mmCIF file of C-alpha atoms and ligand atoms in Angstrom:
data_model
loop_
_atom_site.group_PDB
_atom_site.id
_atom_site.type_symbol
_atom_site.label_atom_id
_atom_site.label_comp_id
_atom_site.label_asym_id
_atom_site.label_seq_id
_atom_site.Cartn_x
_atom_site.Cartn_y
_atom_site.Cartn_z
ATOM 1 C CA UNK A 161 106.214 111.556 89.915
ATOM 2 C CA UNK A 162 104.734 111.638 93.310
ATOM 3 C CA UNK A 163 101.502 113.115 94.677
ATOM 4 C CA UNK A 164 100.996 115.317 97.637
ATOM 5 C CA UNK A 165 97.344 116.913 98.355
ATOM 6 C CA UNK A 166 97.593 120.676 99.253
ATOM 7 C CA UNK A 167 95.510 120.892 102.303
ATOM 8 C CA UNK A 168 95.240 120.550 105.823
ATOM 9 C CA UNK A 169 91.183 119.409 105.318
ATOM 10 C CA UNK A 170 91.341 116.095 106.853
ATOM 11 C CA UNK A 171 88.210 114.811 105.274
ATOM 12 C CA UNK A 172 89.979 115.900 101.664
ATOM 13 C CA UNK A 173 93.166 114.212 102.392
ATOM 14 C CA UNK A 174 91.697 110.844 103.178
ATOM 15 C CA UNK A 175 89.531 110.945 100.050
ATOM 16 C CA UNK A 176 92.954 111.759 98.032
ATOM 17 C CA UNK A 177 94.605 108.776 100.353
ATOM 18 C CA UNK A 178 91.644 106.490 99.688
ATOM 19 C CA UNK A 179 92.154 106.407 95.630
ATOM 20 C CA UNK A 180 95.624 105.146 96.473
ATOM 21 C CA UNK A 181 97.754 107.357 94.392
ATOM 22 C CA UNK A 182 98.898 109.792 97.544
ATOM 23 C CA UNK A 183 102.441 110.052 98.240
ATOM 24 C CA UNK A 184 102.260 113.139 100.810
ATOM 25 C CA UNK A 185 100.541 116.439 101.767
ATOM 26 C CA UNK A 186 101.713 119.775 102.207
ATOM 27 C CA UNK A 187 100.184 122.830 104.298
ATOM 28 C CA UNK A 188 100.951 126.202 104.606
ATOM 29 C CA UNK A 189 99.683 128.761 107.002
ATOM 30 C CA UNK A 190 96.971 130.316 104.866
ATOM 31 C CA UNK A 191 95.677 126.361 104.919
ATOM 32 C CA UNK A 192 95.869 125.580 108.103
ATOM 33 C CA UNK A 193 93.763 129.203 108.974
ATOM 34 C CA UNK A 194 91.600 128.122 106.447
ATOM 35 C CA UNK A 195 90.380 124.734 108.458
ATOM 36 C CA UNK A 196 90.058 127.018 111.652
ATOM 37 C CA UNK A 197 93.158 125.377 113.585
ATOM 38 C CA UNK A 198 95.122 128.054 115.523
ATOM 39 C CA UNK A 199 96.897 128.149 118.677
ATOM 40 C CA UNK A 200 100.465 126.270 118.743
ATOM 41 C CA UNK A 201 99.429 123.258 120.428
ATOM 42 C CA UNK A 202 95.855 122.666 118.049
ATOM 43 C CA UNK A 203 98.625 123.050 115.055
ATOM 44 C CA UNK A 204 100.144 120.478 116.568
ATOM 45 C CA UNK A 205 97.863 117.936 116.999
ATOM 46 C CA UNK A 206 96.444 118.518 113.570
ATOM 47 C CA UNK A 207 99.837 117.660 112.305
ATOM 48 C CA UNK A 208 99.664 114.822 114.249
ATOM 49 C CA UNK A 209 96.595 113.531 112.941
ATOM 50 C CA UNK A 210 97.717 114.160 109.220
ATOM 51 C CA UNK A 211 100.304 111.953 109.921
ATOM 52 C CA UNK A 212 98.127 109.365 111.172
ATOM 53 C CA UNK A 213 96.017 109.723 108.130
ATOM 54 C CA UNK A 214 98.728 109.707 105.636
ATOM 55 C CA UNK A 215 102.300 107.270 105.595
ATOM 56 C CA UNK A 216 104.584 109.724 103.413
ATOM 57 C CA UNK A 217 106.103 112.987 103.749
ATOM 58 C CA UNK A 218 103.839 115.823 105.351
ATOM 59 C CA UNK A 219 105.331 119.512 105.056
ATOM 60 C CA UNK A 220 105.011 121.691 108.240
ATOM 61 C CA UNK A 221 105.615 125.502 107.645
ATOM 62 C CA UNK A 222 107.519 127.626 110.102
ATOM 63 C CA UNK A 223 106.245 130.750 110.574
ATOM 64 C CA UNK A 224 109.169 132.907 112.136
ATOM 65 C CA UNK A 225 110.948 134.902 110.198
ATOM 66 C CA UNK A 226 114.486 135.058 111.859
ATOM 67 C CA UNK A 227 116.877 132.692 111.752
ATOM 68 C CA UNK A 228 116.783 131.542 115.592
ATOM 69 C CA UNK A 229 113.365 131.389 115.670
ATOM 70 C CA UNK A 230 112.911 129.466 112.733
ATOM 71 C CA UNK A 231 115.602 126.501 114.293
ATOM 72 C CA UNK A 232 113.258 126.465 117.115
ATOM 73 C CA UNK A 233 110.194 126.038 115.109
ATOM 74 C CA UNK A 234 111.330 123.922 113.084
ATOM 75 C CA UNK A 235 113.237 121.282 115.510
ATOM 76 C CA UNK A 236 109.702 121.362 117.485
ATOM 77 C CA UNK A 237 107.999 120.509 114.131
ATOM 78 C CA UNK A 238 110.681 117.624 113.159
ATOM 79 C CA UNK A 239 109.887 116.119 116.878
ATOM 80 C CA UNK A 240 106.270 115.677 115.841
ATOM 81 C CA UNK A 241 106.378 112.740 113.880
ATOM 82 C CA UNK A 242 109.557 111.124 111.734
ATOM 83 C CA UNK A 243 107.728 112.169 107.993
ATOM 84 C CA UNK A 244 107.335 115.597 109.525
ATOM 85 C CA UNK A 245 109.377 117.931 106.579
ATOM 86 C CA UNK A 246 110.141 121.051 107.274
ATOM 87 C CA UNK A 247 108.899 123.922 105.141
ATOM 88 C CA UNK A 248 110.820 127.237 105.703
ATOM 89 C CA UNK A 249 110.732 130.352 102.993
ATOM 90 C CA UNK A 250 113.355 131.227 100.622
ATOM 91 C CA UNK A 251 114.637 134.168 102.507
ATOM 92 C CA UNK A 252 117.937 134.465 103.486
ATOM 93 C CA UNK A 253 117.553 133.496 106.876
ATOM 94 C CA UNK A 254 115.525 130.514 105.329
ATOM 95 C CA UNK A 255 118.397 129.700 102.924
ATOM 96 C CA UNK A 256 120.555 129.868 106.316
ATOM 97 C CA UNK A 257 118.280 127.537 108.114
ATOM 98 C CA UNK A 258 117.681 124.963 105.712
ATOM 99 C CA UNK A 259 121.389 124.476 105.622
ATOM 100 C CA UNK A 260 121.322 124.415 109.543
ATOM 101 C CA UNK A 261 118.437 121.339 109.355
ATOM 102 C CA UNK A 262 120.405 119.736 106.614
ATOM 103 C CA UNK A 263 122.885 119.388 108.631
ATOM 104 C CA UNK A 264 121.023 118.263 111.538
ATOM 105 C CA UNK A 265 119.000 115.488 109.393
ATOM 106 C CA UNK A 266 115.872 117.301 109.177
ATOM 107 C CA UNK A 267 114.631 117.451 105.898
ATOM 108 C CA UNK A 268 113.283 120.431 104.353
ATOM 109 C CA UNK A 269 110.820 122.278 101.657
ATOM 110 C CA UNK A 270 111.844 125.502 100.647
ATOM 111 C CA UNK A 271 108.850 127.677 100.004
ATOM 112 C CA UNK A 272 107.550 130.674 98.119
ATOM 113 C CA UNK A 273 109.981 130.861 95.185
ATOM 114 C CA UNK A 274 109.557 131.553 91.667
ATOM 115 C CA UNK A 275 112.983 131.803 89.706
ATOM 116 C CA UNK A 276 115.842 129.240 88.832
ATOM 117 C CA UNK A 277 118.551 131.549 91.074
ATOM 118 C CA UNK A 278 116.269 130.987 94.097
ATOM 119 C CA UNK A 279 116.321 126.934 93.488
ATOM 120 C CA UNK A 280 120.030 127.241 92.871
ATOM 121 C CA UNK A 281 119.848 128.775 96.272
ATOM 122 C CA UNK A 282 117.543 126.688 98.169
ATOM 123 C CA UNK A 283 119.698 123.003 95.873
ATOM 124 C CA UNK A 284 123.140 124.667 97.498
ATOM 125 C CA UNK A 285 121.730 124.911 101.108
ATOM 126 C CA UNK A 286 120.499 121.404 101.207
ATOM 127 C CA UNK A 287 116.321 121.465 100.774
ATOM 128 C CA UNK A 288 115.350 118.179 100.409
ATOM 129 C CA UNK A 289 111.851 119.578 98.221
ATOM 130 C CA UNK A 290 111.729 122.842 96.186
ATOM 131 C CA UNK A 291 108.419 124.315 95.449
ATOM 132 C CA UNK A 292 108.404 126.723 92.910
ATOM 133 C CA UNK A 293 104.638 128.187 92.980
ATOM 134 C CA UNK A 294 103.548 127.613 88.965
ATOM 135 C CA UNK A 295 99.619 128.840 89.830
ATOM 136 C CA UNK A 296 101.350 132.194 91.064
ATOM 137 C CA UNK A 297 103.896 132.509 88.388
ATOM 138 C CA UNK A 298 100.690 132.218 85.644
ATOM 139 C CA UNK A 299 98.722 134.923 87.746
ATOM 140 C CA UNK A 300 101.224 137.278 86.604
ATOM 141 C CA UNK A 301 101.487 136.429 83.206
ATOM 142 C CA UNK A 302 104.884 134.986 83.451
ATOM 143 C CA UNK A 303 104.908 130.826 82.855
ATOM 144 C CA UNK A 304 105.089 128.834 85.292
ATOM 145 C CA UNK A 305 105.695 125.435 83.949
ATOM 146 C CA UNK A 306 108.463 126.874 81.991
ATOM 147 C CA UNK A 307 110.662 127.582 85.285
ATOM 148 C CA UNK A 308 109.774 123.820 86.234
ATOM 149 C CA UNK A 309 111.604 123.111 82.815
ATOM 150 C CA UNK A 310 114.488 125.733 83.485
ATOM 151 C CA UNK A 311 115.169 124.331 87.104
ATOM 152 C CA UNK A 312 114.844 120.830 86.050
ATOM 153 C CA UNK A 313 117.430 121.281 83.423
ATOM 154 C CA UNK A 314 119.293 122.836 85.850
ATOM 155 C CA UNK A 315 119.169 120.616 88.636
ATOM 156 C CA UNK A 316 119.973 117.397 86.115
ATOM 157 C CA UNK A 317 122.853 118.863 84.445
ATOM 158 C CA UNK A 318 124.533 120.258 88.068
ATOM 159 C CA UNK A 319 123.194 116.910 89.850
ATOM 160 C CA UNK A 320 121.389 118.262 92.927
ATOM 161 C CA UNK A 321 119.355 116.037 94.739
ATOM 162 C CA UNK A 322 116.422 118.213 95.810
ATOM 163 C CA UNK A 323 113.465 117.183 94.751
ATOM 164 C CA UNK A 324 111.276 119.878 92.503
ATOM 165 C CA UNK A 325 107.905 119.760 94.163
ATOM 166 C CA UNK A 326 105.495 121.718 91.320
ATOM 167 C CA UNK A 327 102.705 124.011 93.996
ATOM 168 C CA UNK A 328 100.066 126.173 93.643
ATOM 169 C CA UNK A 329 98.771 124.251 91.100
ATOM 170 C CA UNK A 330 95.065 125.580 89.626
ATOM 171 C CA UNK A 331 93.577 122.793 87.427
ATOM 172 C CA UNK A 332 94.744 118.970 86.198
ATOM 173 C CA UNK A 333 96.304 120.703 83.422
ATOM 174 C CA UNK A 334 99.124 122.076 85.270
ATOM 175 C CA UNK A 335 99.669 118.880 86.866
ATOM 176 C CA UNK A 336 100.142 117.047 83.288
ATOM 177 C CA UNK A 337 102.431 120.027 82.337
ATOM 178 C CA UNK A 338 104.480 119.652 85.292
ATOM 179 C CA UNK A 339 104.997 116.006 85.079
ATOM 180 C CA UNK A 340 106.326 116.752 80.972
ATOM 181 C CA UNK A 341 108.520 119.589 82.373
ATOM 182 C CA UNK A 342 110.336 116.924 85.149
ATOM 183 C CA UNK A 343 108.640 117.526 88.180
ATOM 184 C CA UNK A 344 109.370 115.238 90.529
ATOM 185 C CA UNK A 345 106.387 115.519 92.969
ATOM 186 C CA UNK A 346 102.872 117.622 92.742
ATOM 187 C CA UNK A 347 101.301 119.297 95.409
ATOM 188 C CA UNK A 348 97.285 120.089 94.492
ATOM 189 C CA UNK A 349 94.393 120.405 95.533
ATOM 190 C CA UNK A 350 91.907 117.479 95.692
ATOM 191 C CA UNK A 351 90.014 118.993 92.881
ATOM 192 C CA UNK A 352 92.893 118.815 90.646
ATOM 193 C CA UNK A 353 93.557 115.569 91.093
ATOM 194 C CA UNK A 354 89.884 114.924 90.469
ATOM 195 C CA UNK A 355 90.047 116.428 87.420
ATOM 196 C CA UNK A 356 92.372 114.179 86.034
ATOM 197 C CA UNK A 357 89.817 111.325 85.931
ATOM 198 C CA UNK A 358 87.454 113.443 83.580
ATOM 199 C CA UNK A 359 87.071 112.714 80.101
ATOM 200 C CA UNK A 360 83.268 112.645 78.009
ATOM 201 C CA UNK A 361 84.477 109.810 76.180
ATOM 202 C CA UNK A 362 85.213 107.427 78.981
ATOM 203 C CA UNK A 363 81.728 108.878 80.527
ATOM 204 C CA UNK A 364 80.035 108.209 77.106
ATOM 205 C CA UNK A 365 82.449 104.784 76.791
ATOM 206 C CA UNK A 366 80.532 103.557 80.013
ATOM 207 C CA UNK A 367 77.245 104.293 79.613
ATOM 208 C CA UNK A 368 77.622 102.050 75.599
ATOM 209 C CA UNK A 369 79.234 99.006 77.447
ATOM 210 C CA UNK A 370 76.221 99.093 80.063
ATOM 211 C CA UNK A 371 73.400 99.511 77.768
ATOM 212 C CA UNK A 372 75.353 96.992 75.508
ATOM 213 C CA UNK A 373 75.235 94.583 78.632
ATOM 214 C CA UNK A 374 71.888 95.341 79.721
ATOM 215 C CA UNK A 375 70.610 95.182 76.362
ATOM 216 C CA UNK A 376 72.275 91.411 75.837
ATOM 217 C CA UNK A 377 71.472 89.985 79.037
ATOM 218 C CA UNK A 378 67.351 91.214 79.677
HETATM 219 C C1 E4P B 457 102.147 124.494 98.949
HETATM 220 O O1 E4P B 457 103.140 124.013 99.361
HETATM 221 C C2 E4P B 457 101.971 125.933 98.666
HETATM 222 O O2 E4P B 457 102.003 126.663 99.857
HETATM 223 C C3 E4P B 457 100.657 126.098 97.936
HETATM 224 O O3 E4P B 457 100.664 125.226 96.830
HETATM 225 C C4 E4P B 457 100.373 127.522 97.499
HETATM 226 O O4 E4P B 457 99.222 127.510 96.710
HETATM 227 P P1 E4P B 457 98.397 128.829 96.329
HETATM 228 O O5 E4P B 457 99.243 129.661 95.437
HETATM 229 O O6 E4P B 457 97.172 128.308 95.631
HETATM 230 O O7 E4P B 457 98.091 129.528 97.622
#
């Protein structure tokens, strides 16, 4: 399974990059907003400079809504850098453009959906990733992990090739879950991935061998 970090925090992406276990990152508009970068060309840059940071796939969200617009967008975003992917939103004149950059070798994430019919969808049109939102799906007392299970299923016994890339994820759990349910990427927050290094026992492990050690050797 690979990693992506879900943020456009610089600082927090090369901490995820510097433990060596990043594959990726993805942003989304709400993100970007959130580190202050606005205005078309700024968003460009910092796109740029995740790129620099990071040598894997980055996801770039369009933000138009209609189909033209959203070619535009998302040719402009492809031009920034080769492992620029393209994130567009599983409406239909998303469907209809992720089939237009399919065909036009961009690759693609299809964002914002939450049931198997929608990654049938986004599989037929092309979308190189799919990211069902899990974190959202469990906010509404539905389960999330289980539609990772459903579409992976799915996707195996129909043989499409795009990729299901498990977001909105809350805590390490859901990143263990995801992984059993056949994720084939994660997209979290650095905290997440944090998480997954904690365990008392490794902390109480430590601290024996040391005062073992220290104990031997004064
Ligand atoms: C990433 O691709 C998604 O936009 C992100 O994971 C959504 O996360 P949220 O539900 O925590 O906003």
């Amino acid at each position: 399974m690979k990693f992506f970090i879900d943020t456009a925090n610089l600082e927090q992406i090369e901490e995820a990059r510097d433990l060596g276990i990043l594959d990726g990152v993805t942003t989304n508009p709400s993100l970007m907003a959130k580190e202050g970068i606005t205005g078309d060309e700024n968003i460009k840059n910092h796109y740029k400079k995740i790129c620099e940071l990071v040598d894997g796939d980055i996801s770039a969200e369009v933000i138009a809504t209609d189909f033209d617009e959203m070619i535009k967008e998302g040719k402009a975003l492809a031009d920034i850098h080769e492992n620029i992917v393209v994130k567009a939103p599983m409406t239909k004149d998303g469907v209809k453009a992720i089939r237009w950059f399919t065909d036009h070798d961009i690759r693609t994430n299809c964002t914002l959906v939450f049931s198997a019919g929608q990654a049938i969808l986004a599989a037929k049109a092309g979308a190189t990733y799919l990211s069902p939102f899990i974190g959202r799906i469990d906010d509404m007392n539905w389960d999330g992990i289980e539609l990772i299970a459903q579409i992976a299923d799915i996707y195996t016994v129909q043989g499409f090739a795009t990729e299901i890339l498990a977001a909105s994820i809350r805590n390490p759990l859901h990143i263990v879950r995801a992984a059993e349910a056949g994720a084939d990427v994660c997209t979290c927050p650095l905290s997440s991935i944090l998480g997954l290094l904690k365990h008392p026992l490794t902390d109480i492990g430590l601290a024996k061998f040391l005062a073992d050690h220290k104990k031997a050797n004064s």
